[in-house]
PDB file of C-alpha atoms and ligand atoms in Angstrom:
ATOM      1  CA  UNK A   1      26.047  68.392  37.923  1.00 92.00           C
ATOM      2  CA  UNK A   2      23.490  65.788  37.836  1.00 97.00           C
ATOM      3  CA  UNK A   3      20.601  64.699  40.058  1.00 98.00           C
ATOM      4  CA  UNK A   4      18.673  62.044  40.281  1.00 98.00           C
ATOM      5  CA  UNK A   5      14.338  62.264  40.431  1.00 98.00           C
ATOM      6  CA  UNK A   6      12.783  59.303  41.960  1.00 98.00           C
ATOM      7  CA  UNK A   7       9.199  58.425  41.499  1.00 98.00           C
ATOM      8  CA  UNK A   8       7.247  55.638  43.530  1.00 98.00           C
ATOM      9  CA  UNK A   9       4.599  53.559  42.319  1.00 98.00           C
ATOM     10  CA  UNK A  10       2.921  50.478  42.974  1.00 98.00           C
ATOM     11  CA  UNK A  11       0.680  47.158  41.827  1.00 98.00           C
ATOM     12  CA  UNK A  12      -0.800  44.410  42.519  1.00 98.00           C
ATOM     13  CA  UNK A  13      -0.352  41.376  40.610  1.00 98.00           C
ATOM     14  CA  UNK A  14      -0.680  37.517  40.476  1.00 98.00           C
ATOM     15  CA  UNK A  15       2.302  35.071  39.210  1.00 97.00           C
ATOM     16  CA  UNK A  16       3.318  31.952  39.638  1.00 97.00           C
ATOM     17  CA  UNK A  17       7.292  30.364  38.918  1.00 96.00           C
ATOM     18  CA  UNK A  18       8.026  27.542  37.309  1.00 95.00           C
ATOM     19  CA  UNK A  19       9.560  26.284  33.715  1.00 94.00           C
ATOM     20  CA  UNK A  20       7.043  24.125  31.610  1.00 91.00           C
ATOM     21  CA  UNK A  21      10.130  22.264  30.408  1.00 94.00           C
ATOM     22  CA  UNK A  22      10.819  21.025  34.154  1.00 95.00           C
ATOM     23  CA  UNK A  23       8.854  18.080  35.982  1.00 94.00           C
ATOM     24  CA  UNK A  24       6.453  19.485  38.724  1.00 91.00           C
ATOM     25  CA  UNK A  25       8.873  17.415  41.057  1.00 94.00           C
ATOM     26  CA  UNK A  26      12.370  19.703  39.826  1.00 96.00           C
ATOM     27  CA  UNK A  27       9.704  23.068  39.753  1.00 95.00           C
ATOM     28  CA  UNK A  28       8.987  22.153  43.655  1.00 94.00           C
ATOM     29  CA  UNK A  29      12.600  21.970  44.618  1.00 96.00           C
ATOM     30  CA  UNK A  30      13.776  25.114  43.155  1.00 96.00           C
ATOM     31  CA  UNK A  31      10.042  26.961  43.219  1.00 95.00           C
ATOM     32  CA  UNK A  32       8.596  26.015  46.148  1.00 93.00           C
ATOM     33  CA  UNK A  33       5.459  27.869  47.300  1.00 91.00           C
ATOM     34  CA  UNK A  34       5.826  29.916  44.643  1.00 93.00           C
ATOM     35  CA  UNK A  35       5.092  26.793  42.261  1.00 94.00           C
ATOM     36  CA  UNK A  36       1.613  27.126  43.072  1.00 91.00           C
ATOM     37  CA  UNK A  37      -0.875  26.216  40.428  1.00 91.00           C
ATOM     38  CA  UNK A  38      -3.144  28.493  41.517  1.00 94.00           C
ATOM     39  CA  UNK A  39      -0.910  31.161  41.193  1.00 95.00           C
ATOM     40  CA  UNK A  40      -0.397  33.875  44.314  1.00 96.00           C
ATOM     41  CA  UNK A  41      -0.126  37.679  44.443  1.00 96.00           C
ATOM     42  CA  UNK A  42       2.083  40.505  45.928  1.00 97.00           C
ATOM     43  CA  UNK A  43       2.015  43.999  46.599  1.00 98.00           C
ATOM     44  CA  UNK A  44       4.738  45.018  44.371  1.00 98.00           C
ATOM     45  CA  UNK A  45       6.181  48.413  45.109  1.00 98.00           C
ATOM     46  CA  UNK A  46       8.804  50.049  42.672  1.00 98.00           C
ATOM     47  CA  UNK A  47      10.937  52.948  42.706  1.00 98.00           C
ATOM     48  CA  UNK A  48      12.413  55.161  39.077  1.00 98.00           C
ATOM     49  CA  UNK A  49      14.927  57.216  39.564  1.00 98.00           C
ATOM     50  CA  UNK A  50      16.044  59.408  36.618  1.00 98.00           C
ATOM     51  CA  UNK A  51      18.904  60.799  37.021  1.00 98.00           C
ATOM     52  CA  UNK A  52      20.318  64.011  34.484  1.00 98.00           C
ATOM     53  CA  UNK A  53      21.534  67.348  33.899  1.00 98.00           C
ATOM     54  CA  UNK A  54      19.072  69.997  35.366  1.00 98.00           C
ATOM     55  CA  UNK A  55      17.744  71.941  32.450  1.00 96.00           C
ATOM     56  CA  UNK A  56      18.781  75.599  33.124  1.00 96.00           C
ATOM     57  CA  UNK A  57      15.430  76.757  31.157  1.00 97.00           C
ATOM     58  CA  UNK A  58      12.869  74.804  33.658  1.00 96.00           C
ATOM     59  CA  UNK A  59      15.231  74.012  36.617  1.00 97.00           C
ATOM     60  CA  UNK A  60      13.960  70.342  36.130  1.00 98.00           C
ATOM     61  CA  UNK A  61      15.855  66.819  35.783  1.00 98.00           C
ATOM     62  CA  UNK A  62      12.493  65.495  34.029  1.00 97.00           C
ATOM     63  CA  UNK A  63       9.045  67.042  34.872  1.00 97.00           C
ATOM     64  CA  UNK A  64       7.704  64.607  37.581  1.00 96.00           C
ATOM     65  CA  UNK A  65       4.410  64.470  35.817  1.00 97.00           C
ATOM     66  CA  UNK A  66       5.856  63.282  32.749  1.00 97.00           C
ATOM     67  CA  UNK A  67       7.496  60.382  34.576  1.00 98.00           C
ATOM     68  CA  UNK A  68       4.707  59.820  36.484  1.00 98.00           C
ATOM     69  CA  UNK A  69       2.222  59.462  33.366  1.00 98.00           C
ATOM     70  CA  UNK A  70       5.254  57.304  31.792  1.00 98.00           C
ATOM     71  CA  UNK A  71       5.011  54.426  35.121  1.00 98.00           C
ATOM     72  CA  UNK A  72       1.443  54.723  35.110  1.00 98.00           C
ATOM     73  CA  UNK A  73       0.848  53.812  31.283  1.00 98.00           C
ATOM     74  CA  UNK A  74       3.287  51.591  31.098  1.00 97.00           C
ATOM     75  CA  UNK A  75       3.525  49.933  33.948  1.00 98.00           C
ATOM     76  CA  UNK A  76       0.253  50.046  36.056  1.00 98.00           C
ATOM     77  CA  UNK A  77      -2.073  50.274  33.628  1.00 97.00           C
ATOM     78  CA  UNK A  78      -0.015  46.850  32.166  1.00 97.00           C
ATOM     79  CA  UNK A  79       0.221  44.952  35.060  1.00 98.00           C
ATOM     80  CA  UNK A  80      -1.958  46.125  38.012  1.00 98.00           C
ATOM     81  CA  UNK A  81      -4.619  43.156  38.817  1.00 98.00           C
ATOM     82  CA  UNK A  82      -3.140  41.213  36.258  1.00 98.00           C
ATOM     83  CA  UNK A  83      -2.230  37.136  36.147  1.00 98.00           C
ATOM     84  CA  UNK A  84       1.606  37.928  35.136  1.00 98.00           C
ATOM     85  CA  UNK A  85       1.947  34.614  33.021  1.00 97.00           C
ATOM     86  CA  UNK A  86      -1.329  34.618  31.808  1.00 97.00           C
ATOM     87  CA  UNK A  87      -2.258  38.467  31.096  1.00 97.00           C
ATOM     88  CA  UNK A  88       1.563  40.419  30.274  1.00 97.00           C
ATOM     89  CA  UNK A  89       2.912  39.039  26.789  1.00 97.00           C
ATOM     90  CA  UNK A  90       6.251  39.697  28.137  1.00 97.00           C
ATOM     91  CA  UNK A  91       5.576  36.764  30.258  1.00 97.00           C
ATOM     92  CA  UNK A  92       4.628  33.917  28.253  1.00 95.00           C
ATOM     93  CA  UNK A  93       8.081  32.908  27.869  1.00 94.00           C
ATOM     94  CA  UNK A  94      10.040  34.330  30.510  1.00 96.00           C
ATOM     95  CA  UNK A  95       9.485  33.285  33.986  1.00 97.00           C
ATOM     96  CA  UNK A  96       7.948  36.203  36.167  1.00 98.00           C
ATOM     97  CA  UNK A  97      10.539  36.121  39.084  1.00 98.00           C
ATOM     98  CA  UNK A  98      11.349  39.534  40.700  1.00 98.00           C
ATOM     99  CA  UNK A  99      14.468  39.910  38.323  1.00 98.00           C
ATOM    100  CA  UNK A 100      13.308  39.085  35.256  1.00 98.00           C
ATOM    101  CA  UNK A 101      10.028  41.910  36.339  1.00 98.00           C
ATOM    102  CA  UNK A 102      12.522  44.837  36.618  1.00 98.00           C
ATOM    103  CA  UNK A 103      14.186  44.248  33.548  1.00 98.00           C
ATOM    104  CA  UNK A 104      10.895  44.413  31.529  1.00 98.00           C
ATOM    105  CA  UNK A 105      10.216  47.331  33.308  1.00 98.00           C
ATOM    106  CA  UNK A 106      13.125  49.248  32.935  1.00 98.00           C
ATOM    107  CA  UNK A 107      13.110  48.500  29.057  1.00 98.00           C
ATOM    108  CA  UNK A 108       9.151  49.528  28.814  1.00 98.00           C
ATOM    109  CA  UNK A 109      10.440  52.914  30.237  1.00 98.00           C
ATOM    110  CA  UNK A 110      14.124  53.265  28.606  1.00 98.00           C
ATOM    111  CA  UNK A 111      12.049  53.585  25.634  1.00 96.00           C
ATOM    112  CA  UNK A 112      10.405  56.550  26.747  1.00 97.00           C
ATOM    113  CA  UNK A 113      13.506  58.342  28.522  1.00 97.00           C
ATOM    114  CA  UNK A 114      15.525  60.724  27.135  1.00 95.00           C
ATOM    115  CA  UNK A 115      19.099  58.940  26.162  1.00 95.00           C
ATOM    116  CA  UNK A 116      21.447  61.676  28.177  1.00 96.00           C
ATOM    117  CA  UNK A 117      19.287  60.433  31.515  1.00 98.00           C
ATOM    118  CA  UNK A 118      20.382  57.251  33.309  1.00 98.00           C
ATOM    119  CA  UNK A 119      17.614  55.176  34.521  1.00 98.00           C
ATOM    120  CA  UNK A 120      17.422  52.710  37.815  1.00 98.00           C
ATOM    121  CA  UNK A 121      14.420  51.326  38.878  1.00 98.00           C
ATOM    122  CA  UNK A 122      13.670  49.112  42.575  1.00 98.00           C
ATOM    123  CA  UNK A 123      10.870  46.545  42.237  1.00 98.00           C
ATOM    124  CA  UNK A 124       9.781  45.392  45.798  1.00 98.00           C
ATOM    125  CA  UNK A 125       8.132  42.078  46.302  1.00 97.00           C
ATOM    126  CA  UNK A 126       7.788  41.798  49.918  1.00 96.00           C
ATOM    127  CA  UNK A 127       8.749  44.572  52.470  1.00 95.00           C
ATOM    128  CA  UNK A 128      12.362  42.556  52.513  1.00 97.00           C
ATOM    129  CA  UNK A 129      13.047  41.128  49.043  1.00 97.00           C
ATOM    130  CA  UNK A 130      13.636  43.540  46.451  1.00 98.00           C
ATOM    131  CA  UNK A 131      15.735  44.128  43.080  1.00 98.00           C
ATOM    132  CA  UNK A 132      17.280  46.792  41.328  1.00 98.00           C
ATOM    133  CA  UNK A 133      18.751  47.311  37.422  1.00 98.00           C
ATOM    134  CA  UNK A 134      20.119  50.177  35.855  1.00 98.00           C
ATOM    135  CA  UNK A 135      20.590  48.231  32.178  1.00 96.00           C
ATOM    136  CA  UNK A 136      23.762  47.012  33.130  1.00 89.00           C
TER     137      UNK A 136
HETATM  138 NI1  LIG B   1       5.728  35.281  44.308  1.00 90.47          NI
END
């Protein structure tokens, strides 16, 4: 029997997408808006769900606490009112799209997760566009 804890958090961040090997002209075309210079910001909202065996001593999946203090230290406290490119090392090189933002998540938090627990988290950029990854 296994069930699966969800936990929502949330923050704000700037980015901007683009490749410094490509010519501002090829970033445009693919990047658009979100080529800006300047950079931009969104409201990201995410979802972790944990999903286990309920522990027969505490009748818990994982102490929501614990996995709250987990997405807060690693997550929030790293990126909330942060320049993604510019502030999050796991940036410099890797282009900050929505994708490549939940992987880096999920690993900061695999780390930290008990191995006989899956993990899936949900980043949401807008209200419509939104990812998922479960380290497949
Ligand atoms: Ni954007």
């Amino acid at each position: 029997m296994r069930v699966t804890v969800s936990r929502k958090a949330h923050f704000n961040a700037a980015h901007r997408l683009y490749r410094k090997d490509w010519s501002n002209e090829q970033n445009d075309t693919i990047f658009g808006k979100c080529n800006n210079a300047n950079f931009h910001g969104h409201n990201y909202e995410l979802t972790v769900s944990v999903t286990g065996g309920i522990d027969p001593e505490t009748g818990y999946v994982i102490d929501t606490k614990i996995l709250s203090d987990l997405i807060k230290v690693h997550i929030e406290d790293a990126f909330d009112h942060k320049n993604l490119n510019l502030d999050v090392p796991e940036f410099a090189e890797l282009n900050p799209t929505a994708e490549n933002i939940v992987v880096v998540i999920w690993q900061k938090l695999r780390a930290h997760i008990h191995a006989d627990k899956d993990l899936e988290v949900t980043l949401y950029e807008t209200p419509r566009n939104f990812v998922t990854f479960k380290g497949e």
